[in-house]
Amino acid sequence: MFKKAAGWIALFFVCLLMKGNLAMAATYTVQQGDTLKKISDHYGTPIDQLVNANQLQSTILNRGQQLKIPDTYNVKAGDTFRKISEKLGVSKSELIQANPQVKDPHWINPGQKLNVPSKNIAGMVYMGDSSKKRIALTFDDGPDDRYTPQILDILKKKHVKATFFVIGKQAKDYPNVLERIYKEGHAIGNHTWDHPHLPDLTNQQFTKEVASTSEQIEKVIGFKTNLFRPPFGEIKDGQLAWLKSHGYHSINWTIDTVDWNGAPAKKIVSTVTRSATPGAIVLQHSYHAEGDFETVKALPQIIDQLRAKGYTFVTVPTLLGQDVQKVYNAGKKKSPDSHSPNALLIGVPGALVILLAARALWWLRRKKTSRTRELD
């Protein structure tokens, strides 16, 4: 009984010490003239942390809007990133990623304020790293043989890499266009088989939508994507948790161009340039069934105007700190192929080594036998 009581007392003091170093999340009411940058500077919290913690699908704030300010941790003497990550119950890599202002994770000082990694719903991403002036253009619902090729032509001419969240059915109908997206160095994500409203699906229907699309993508380009975007940006927590447990990064957006609703090019360009902020993810479409659709007309202007403001265009994986080619390689089929160039390169030297080793072993055994006979 005494040991049990002592354990609870020890736990209480540990929690008390932790409370002294952990500044709990606050709530802020947006005032007239507030911007994400102003609030970020005031609290010392990166903009992407604010956006992801509040699941914001726009960088434009409204007066009276309530924002959660993520937790911060005050560094004390003897702290290291490893020790702090253990105290907070997060991984060291998550802690480092949440604190891009720390140039060298091996050097932190007592009194320094660190951002506690956001624990938004199963890791949905609305914005990438905001410490660099980079932005990601994304295109949903393709591929097709009308708009997607035109978009690819513009991106190629402007030397821009983007991210395409594809529909499984469209990928099946236009495999050559999907293959072109891959070959031209763009990132590819899963956007379900036929664009359903995910919260309305059963678990079985949901997993089929995801799996069938990933299989179709793999069939065409030879790798499984680890990016996923829910149609309409809506998804249940349980579905998000399933995606995370199966290695997917769930991606929404920071800037919605509303191009699907027939917005004119001038408005699309204005929406993006007015809302642009480092780390933003821009939502556009590369397929449209009918009616006005001016994304193709707006795209060159978006690229030129953002570049003039100093922005660099990157894919979503790059924005998340991943290398696109490594993501592709990690998702490639790992079936043994004795006819592949790599298999031959490895196989021939390997065979020679085995042959030489066998020959050496035979020679040693023969020498040992001869010596034994001499002694006899």
GROMACS .gro file of C-alpha atoms in nm:
model
  376
    1MET     CA    1   0.000   0.000   0.000
    2PHE     CA    2   0.285   0.236   0.095
    3LYS     CA    3   0.467   0.166  -0.236
    4LYS     CA    4   0.149   0.240  -0.434
    5ALA     CA    5   0.096   0.570  -0.252
    6ALA     CA    6   0.460   0.665  -0.305
    7GLY     CA    7   0.421   0.597  -0.678
    8TRP     CA    8   0.121   0.829  -0.705
    9ILE     CA    9   0.305   1.103  -0.514
   10ALA     CA   10   0.606   1.072  -0.746
   11LEU     CA   11   0.380   1.092  -1.051
   12PHE     CA   12   0.216   1.406  -0.910
   13PHE     CA   13   0.551   1.583  -0.871
   14VAL     CA   14   0.662   1.482  -1.220
   15CYS     CA   15   0.342   1.632  -1.362
   16LEU     CA   16   0.394   1.944  -1.152
   17LEU     CA   17   0.747   1.987  -1.290
   18MET     CA   18   0.621   1.934  -1.642
   19LYS     CA   19   0.351   2.196  -1.596
   20GLY     CA   20   0.617   2.448  -1.506
   21ASN     CA   21   0.787   2.398  -1.842
   22LEU     CA   22   0.480   2.344  -2.061
   23ALA     CA   23   0.273   2.647  -2.154
   24MET     CA   24  -0.076   2.514  -2.224
   25ALA     CA   25  -0.269   2.605  -2.538
   26ALA     CA   26  -0.450   2.936  -2.535
   27THR     CA   27  -0.744   3.061  -2.740
   28TYR     CA   28  -0.720   3.385  -2.934
   29THR     CA   29  -1.005   3.591  -3.080
   30VAL     CA   30  -0.914   3.745  -3.414
   31GLN     CA   31  -0.926   4.127  -3.415
   32GLN     CA   32  -0.974   4.371  -3.702
   33GLY     CA   33  -0.653   4.385  -3.910
   34ASP     CA   34  -0.510   4.060  -3.773
   35THR     CA   35  -0.318   3.830  -4.004
   36LEU     CA   36  -0.168   3.487  -3.946
   37LYS     CA   37   0.178   3.645  -3.951
   38LYS     CA   38   0.089   3.899  -3.681
   39ILE     CA   39  -0.053   3.628  -3.454
   40SER     CA   40   0.240   3.398  -3.533
   41ASP     CA   41   0.492   3.669  -3.442
   42HIS     CA   42   0.305   3.758  -3.122
   43TYR     CA   43   0.298   3.402  -2.987
   44GLY     CA   44   0.624   3.283  -3.145
   45THR     CA   45   0.441   2.998  -3.318
   46PRO     CA   46   0.507   2.911  -3.686
   47ILE     CA   47   0.219   2.991  -3.921
   48ASP     CA   48   0.193   2.628  -4.035
   49GLN     CA   49   0.145   2.520  -3.672
   50LEU     CA   50  -0.143   2.767  -3.636
   51VAL     CA   51  -0.303   2.659  -3.964
   52ASN     CA   52  -0.275   2.284  -3.900
   53ALA     CA   53  -0.384   2.307  -3.535
   54ASN     CA   54  -0.696   2.500  -3.640
   55GLN     CA   55  -0.759   2.303  -3.962
   56LEU     CA   56  -0.775   2.626  -4.164
   57GLN     CA   57  -0.860   2.597  -4.533
   58SER     CA   58  -0.794   2.967  -4.589
   59THR     CA   59  -0.522   3.210  -4.486
   60ILE     CA   60  -0.773   3.496  -4.471
   61LEU     CA   61  -0.899   3.547  -4.113
   62ASN     CA   62  -1.236   3.689  -4.004
   63ARG     CA   63  -1.292   3.922  -3.711
   64GLY     CA   64  -1.423   3.728  -3.411
   65GLN     CA   65  -1.279   3.397  -3.535
   66GLN     CA   66  -1.146   3.177  -3.254
   67LEU     CA   67  -0.797   3.030  -3.294
   68LYS     CA   68  -0.628   2.772  -3.077
   69ILE     CA   69  -0.267   2.866  -3.002
   70PRO     CA   70  -0.056   2.547  -2.991
   71ASP     CA   71   0.130   2.446  -2.675
   72THR     CA   72   0.488   2.563  -2.621
   73TYR     CA   73   0.765   2.420  -2.404
   74ASN     CA   74   1.021   2.628  -2.212
   75VAL     CA   75   1.367   2.469  -2.227
   76LYS     CA   76   1.538   2.414  -1.891
   77ALA     CA   77   1.901   2.337  -1.803
   78GLY     CA   78   2.008   1.989  -1.913
   79ASP     CA   79   1.729   1.952  -2.170
   80THR     CA   80   1.796   1.793  -2.508
   81PHE     CA   81   1.560   1.728  -2.797
   82ARG     CA   82   1.555   1.359  -2.704
   83LYS     CA   83   1.469   1.428  -2.339
   84ILE     CA   84   1.201   1.682  -2.431
   85SER     CA   85   1.043   1.450  -2.690
   86GLU     CA   86   1.021   1.176  -2.425
   87LYS     CA   87   0.856   1.416  -2.178
   88LEU     CA   88   0.604   1.531  -2.436
   89GLY     CA   89   0.532   1.183  -2.569
   90VAL     CA   90   0.629   1.268  -2.929
   91SER     CA   91   0.910   1.150  -3.154
   92LYS     CA   92   1.233   1.347  -3.180
   93SER     CA   93   1.178   1.395  -3.556
   94GLU     CA   94   0.829   1.540  -3.493
   95LEU     CA   95   0.974   1.783  -3.238
   96ILE     CA   96   1.248   1.893  -3.479
   97GLN     CA   97   0.997   1.936  -3.763
   98ALA     CA   98   0.776   2.153  -3.541
   99ASN     CA   99   1.070   2.384  -3.467
  100PRO     CA  100   1.227   2.492  -3.798
  101GLN     CA  101   1.358   2.806  -3.622
  102VAL     CA  102   1.612   2.584  -3.442
  103LYS     CA  103   1.897   2.560  -3.691
  104ASP     CA  104   2.094   2.299  -3.494
  105PRO     CA  105   1.890   2.056  -3.277
  106HIS     CA  106   2.205   1.981  -3.076
  107TRP     CA  107   2.213   2.337  -2.941
  108ILE     CA  108   1.919   2.466  -2.737
  109ASN     CA  109   1.937   2.710  -2.446
  110PRO     CA  110   1.754   2.732  -2.111
  111GLY     CA  111   1.456   2.966  -2.142
  112GLN     CA  112   1.421   2.903  -2.515
  113LYS     CA  113   1.063   2.841  -2.628
  114LEU     CA  114   0.988   2.533  -2.839
  115ASN     CA  115   0.669   2.448  -3.025
  116VAL     CA  116   0.496   2.129  -2.918
  117PRO     CA  117   0.403   1.922  -3.228
  118SER     CA  118   0.039   1.969  -3.322
  119LYS     CA  119  -0.189   1.673  -3.257
  120ASN     CA  120  -0.461   1.760  -3.508
  121ILE     CA  121  -0.695   1.487  -3.626
  122ALA     CA  122  -0.470   1.193  -3.713
  123GLY     CA  123  -0.222   1.424  -3.888
  124MET     CA  124  -0.426   1.602  -4.159
  125VAL     CA  125  -0.198   1.856  -4.328
  126TYR     CA  126  -0.336   2.193  -4.440
  127MET     CA  127  -0.003   2.372  -4.477
  128GLY     CA  128   0.360   2.270  -4.509
  129ASP     CA  129   0.677   2.417  -4.358
  130SER     CA  130   0.630   2.795  -4.342
  131SER     CA  131   0.994   2.877  -4.267
  132LYS     CA  132   1.082   2.899  -4.639
  133LYS     CA  133   0.910   3.095  -4.916
  134ARG     CA  134   0.777   2.790  -5.097
  135ILE     CA  135   0.431   2.703  -5.221
  136ALA     CA  136   0.272   2.384  -5.361
  137LEU     CA  137   0.032   2.380  -5.656
  138THR     CA  138  -0.206   2.082  -5.648
  139PHE     CA  139  -0.455   1.958  -5.907
  140ASP     CA  140  -0.750   1.727  -5.830
  141ASP     CA  141  -0.988   1.494  -6.016
  142GLY     CA  142  -0.778   1.410  -6.323
  143PRO     CA  143  -0.623   1.288  -6.531
  144ASP     CA  144  -0.812   1.358  -6.852
  145ASP     CA  145  -0.719   1.416  -7.215
  146ARG     CA  146  -0.832   1.780  -7.232
  147TYR     CA  147  -0.721   1.996  -6.939
  148THR     CA  148  -0.449   1.782  -6.777
  149PRO     CA  149  -0.221   1.783  -7.088
  150GLN     CA  150  -0.256   2.163  -7.116
  151ILE     CA  151  -0.165   2.205  -6.749
  152LEU     CA  152   0.134   1.974  -6.792
  153ASP     CA  153   0.249   2.178  -7.094
  154ILE     CA  154   0.240   2.500  -6.888
  155LEU     CA  155   0.421   2.343  -6.592
  156LYS     CA  156   0.690   2.205  -6.823
  157LYS     CA  157   0.737   2.539  -6.999
  158LYS     CA  158   0.759   2.723  -6.664
  159HIS     CA  159   0.983   2.458  -6.502
  160VAL     CA  160   0.737   2.397  -6.217
  161LYS     CA  161   0.674   2.070  -6.031
  162ALA     CA  162   0.325   2.015  -5.889
  163THR     CA  163   0.116   1.746  -5.718
  164PHE     CA  164  -0.177   1.566  -5.883
  165PHE     CA  165  -0.441   1.394  -5.669
  166VAL     CA  166  -0.595   1.152  -5.916
  167ILE     CA  167  -0.926   0.971  -5.937
  168GLY     CA  168  -0.885   0.594  -5.984
  169LYS     CA  169  -1.148   0.573  -6.258
  170GLN     CA  170  -0.981   0.857  -6.450
  171ALA     CA  171  -0.639   0.694  -6.408
  172LYS     CA  172  -0.781   0.376  -6.562
  173ASP     CA  173  -0.931   0.567  -6.856
  174TYR     CA  174  -0.623   0.783  -6.922
  175PRO     CA  175  -0.316   0.579  -6.820
  176ASN     CA  176  -0.089   0.754  -7.072
  177VAL     CA  177  -0.160   1.094  -6.916
  178LEU     CA  178  -0.095   0.957  -6.566
  179GLU     CA  179   0.233   0.810  -6.690
  180ARG     CA  180   0.328   1.150  -6.832
  181ILE     CA  181   0.262   1.316  -6.494
  182TYR     CA  182   0.501   1.070  -6.334
  183LYS     CA  183   0.771   1.090  -6.601
  184GLU     CA  184   0.777   1.471  -6.588
  185GLY     CA  185   0.864   1.462  -6.217
  186HIS     CA  186   0.536   1.559  -6.053
  187ALA     CA  187   0.405   1.399  -5.733
  188ILE     CA  188   0.094   1.181  -5.746
  189GLY     CA  189  -0.167   1.129  -5.475
  190ASN     CA  190  -0.478   0.915  -5.421
  191HIS     CA  191  -0.814   1.099  -5.448
  192THR     CA  192  -1.041   0.787  -5.428
  193TRP     CA  193  -1.188   0.584  -5.712
  194ASP     CA  194  -1.494   0.792  -5.801
  195HIS     CA  195  -1.500   1.096  -5.569
  196PRO     CA  196  -1.759   0.992  -5.305
  197HIS     CA  197  -1.843   1.180  -4.984
  198LEU     CA  198  -1.630   0.969  -4.750
  199PRO     CA  199  -1.824   1.028  -4.422
  200ASP     CA  200  -2.124   0.854  -4.586
  201LEU     CA  201  -1.934   0.533  -4.661
  202THR     CA  202  -1.906   0.213  -4.460
  203ASN     CA  203  -1.557   0.102  -4.354
  204GLN     CA  204  -1.552  -0.158  -4.630
  205GLN     CA  205  -1.657   0.093  -4.898
  206PHE     CA  206  -1.398   0.342  -4.776
  207THR     CA  207  -1.105   0.098  -4.781
  208LYS     CA  208  -1.209  -0.023  -5.127
  209GLU     CA  209  -1.207   0.336  -5.261
  210VAL     CA  210  -0.855   0.389  -5.134
  211ALA     CA  211  -0.709   0.047  -5.218
  212SER     CA  212  -0.850   0.024  -5.571
  213THR     CA  213  -0.711   0.368  -5.660
  214SER     CA  214  -0.366   0.294  -5.518
  215GLU     CA  215  -0.362  -0.036  -5.711
  216GLN     CA  216  -0.455   0.142  -6.034
  217ILE     CA  217  -0.181   0.403  -5.984
  218GLU     CA  218   0.071   0.127  -5.914
  219LYS     CA  219  -0.042  -0.065  -6.220
  220VAL     CA  220   0.033   0.234  -6.445
  221ILE     CA  221   0.353   0.377  -6.297
  222GLY     CA  222   0.487   0.096  -6.078
  223PHE     CA  223   0.465   0.246  -5.730
  224LYS     CA  224   0.213   0.297  -5.451
  225THR     CA  225   0.155   0.659  -5.352
  226ASN     CA  226   0.158   0.756  -4.984
  227LEU     CA  227  -0.042   1.078  -5.039
  228PHE     CA  228  -0.419   1.100  -4.997
  229ARG     CA  229  -0.670   1.381  -5.031
  230PRO     CA  230  -1.036   1.332  -4.930
  231PRO     CA  231  -1.297   1.452  -5.181
  232PHE     CA  232  -1.453   1.783  -5.070
  233GLY     CA  233  -1.187   1.789  -4.796
  234GLU     CA  234  -1.424   1.597  -4.567
  235ILE     CA  235  -1.342   1.277  -4.380
  236LYS     CA  236  -1.417   1.104  -4.048
  237ASP     CA  237  -1.156   1.077  -3.774
  238GLY     CA  238  -1.165   0.697  -3.789
  239GLN     CA  239  -1.097   0.703  -4.163
  240LEU     CA  240  -0.804   0.940  -4.111
  241ALA     CA  241  -0.666   0.711  -3.842
  242TRP     CA  242  -0.691   0.415  -4.082
  243LEU     CA  243  -0.502   0.608  -4.350
  244LYS     CA  244  -0.227   0.704  -4.105
  245SER     CA  245  -0.192   0.344  -3.985
  246HIS     CA  246  -0.146   0.237  -4.348
  247GLY     CA  247   0.129   0.490  -4.417
  248TYR     CA  248  -0.068   0.763  -4.594
  249HIS     CA  249  -0.016   1.138  -4.547
  250SER     CA  250  -0.359   1.305  -4.561
  251ILE     CA  251  -0.345   1.640  -4.740
  252ASN     CA  252  -0.603   1.918  -4.758
  253TRP     CA  253  -0.527   2.274  -4.866
  254THR     CA  254  -0.466   2.630  -4.753
  255ILE     CA  255  -0.596   2.816  -5.060
  256ASP     CA  256  -0.908   2.712  -5.252
  257THR     CA  257  -0.931   2.869  -5.599
  258VAL     CA  258  -1.294   2.748  -5.641
  259ASP     CA  259  -1.204   2.696  -6.009
  260TRP     CA  260  -1.452   2.408  -6.030
  261ASN     CA  261  -1.739   2.658  -5.985
  262GLY     CA  262  -1.663   2.850  -6.303
  263ALA     CA  263  -1.453   3.125  -6.141
  264PRO     CA  264  -1.296   3.350  -6.407
  265ALA     CA  265  -0.918   3.348  -6.448
  266LYS     CA  266  -0.885   3.698  -6.301
  267LYS     CA  267  -1.056   3.589  -5.978
  268ILE     CA  268  -0.855   3.266  -5.955
  269VAL     CA  269  -0.528   3.459  -5.988
  270SER     CA  270  -0.643   3.719  -5.733
  271THR     CA  271  -0.747   3.450  -5.481
  272VAL     CA  272  -0.407   3.280  -5.496
  273THR     CA  273  -0.186   3.591  -5.494
  274ARG     CA  274  -0.388   3.761  -5.218
  275SER     CA  275  -0.383   3.451  -4.996
  276ALA     CA  276  -0.029   3.332  -5.072
  277THR     CA  277   0.191   3.262  -4.771
  278PRO     CA  278   0.503   3.046  -4.727
  279GLY     CA  279   0.408   2.678  -4.698
  280ALA     CA  280   0.064   2.720  -4.857
  281ILE     CA  281  -0.101   2.438  -5.054
  282VAL     CA  282  -0.314   2.562  -5.346
  283LEU     CA  283  -0.620   2.365  -5.457
  284GLN     CA  284  -0.700   2.357  -5.831
  285HIS     CA  285  -0.841   2.098  -6.068
  286SER     CA  286  -0.712   1.925  -6.382
  287TYR     CA  287  -1.051   1.788  -6.490
  288HIS     CA  288  -1.387   1.956  -6.544
  289ALA     CA  289  -1.697   1.791  -6.688
  290GLU     CA  290  -1.883   2.088  -6.833
  291GLY     CA  291  -1.929   2.466  -6.809
  292ASP     CA  292  -1.676   2.746  -6.764
  293PHE     CA  293  -1.333   2.641  -6.644
  294GLU     CA  294  -1.042   2.886  -6.658
  295THR     CA  295  -0.765   2.717  -6.457
  296VAL     CA  296  -0.553   2.672  -6.770
  297LYS     CA  297  -0.585   3.044  -6.848
  298ALA     CA  298  -0.504   3.146  -6.489
  299LEU     CA  299  -0.210   2.911  -6.426
  300PRO     CA  300   0.068   3.098  -6.614
  301GLN     CA  301  -0.030   3.423  -6.442
  302ILE     CA  302  -0.029   3.256  -6.098
  303ILE     CA  303   0.321   3.119  -6.158
  304ASP     CA  304   0.461   3.447  -6.293
  305GLN     CA  305   0.310   3.666  -6.021
  306LEU     CA  306   0.414   3.442  -5.731
  307ARG     CA  307   0.765   3.409  -5.871
  308ALA     CA  308   0.783   3.787  -5.890
  309LYS     CA  309   0.707   3.787  -5.515
  310GLY     CA  310   0.996   3.548  -5.449
  311TYR     CA  311   0.809   3.217  -5.420
  312THR     CA  312   0.953   2.881  -5.525
  313PHE     CA  313   0.718   2.605  -5.644
  314VAL     CA  314   0.758   2.259  -5.491
  315THR     CA  315   0.561   1.936  -5.464
  316VAL     CA  316   0.368   1.842  -5.150
  317PRO     CA  317   0.626   1.576  -5.051
  318THR     CA  318   0.900   1.840  -5.074
  319LEU     CA  319   0.690   2.075  -4.861
  320LEU     CA  320   0.668   1.794  -4.603
  321GLY     CA  321   1.043   1.739  -4.612
  322GLN     CA  322   1.037   1.433  -4.838
  323ASP     CA  323   1.225   1.362  -5.159
  324VAL     CA  324   0.981   1.282  -5.443
  325GLN     CA  325   1.210   1.026  -5.607
  326LYS     CA  326   1.272   0.852  -5.272
  327VAL     CA  327   0.895   0.838  -5.216
  328TYR     CA  328   0.856   0.679  -5.560
  329ASN     CA  329   1.137   0.429  -5.496
  330ALA     CA  330   0.996   0.336  -5.154
  331GLY     CA  331   0.659   0.257  -5.311
  332LYS     CA  332   0.786   0.053  -5.602
  333LYS     CA  333   0.695  -0.316  -5.632
  334LYS     CA  334   0.958  -0.531  -5.465
  335SER     CA  335   0.906  -0.845  -5.672
  336PRO     CA  336   1.231  -1.029  -5.759
  337ASP     CA  337   1.304  -0.988  -6.129
  338SER     CA  338   1.601  -1.188  -6.250
  339HIS     CA  339   1.587  -1.013  -6.586
  340SER     CA  340   1.615  -0.658  -6.450
  341PRO     CA  341   1.942  -0.465  -6.505
  342ASN     CA  342   1.991  -0.425  -6.129
  343ALA     CA  343   1.946  -0.797  -6.070
  344LEU     CA  344   2.206  -0.873  -6.338
  345LEU     CA  345   2.453  -0.621  -6.198
  346ILE     CA  346   2.420  -0.772  -5.852
  347GLY     CA  347   2.390  -1.132  -5.970
  348VAL     CA  348   2.703  -1.163  -6.187
  349PRO     CA  349   2.957  -1.033  -5.930
  350GLY     CA  350   2.776  -1.226  -5.660
  351ALA     CA  351   2.804  -1.548  -5.857
  352LEU     CA  352   3.178  -1.492  -5.913
  353VAL     CA  353   3.235  -1.433  -5.541
  354ILE     CA  354   3.050  -1.753  -5.454
  355LEU     CA  355   3.247  -1.948  -5.716
  356LEU     CA  356   3.583  -1.818  -5.592
  357ALA     CA  357   3.488  -1.887  -5.229
  358ALA     CA  358   3.388  -2.243  -5.314
  359ARG     CA  359   3.714  -2.294  -5.503
  360ALA     CA  360   3.920  -2.158  -5.210
  361LEU     CA  361   3.735  -2.383  -4.964
  362TRP     CA  362   3.796  -2.688  -5.184
  363TRP     CA  363   4.167  -2.603  -5.207
  364LEU     CA  364   4.202  -2.561  -4.828
  365ARG     CA  365   4.028  -2.893  -4.762
  366ARG     CA  366   4.249  -3.068  -5.016
  367LYS     CA  367   4.566  -2.919  -4.860
  368LYS     CA  368   4.452  -3.022  -4.512
  369THR     CA  369   4.385  -3.378  -4.633
  370SER     CA  370   4.729  -3.401  -4.799
  371ARG     CA  371   4.902  -3.279  -4.484
  372THR     CA  372   4.713  -3.533  -4.273
  373ARG     CA  373   4.830  -3.814  -4.501
  374GLU     CA  374   5.192  -3.693  -4.473
  375LEU     CA  375   5.171  -3.703  -4.092
  376ASP     CA  376   5.028  -4.053  -4.106
   0.00000   0.00000   0.00000
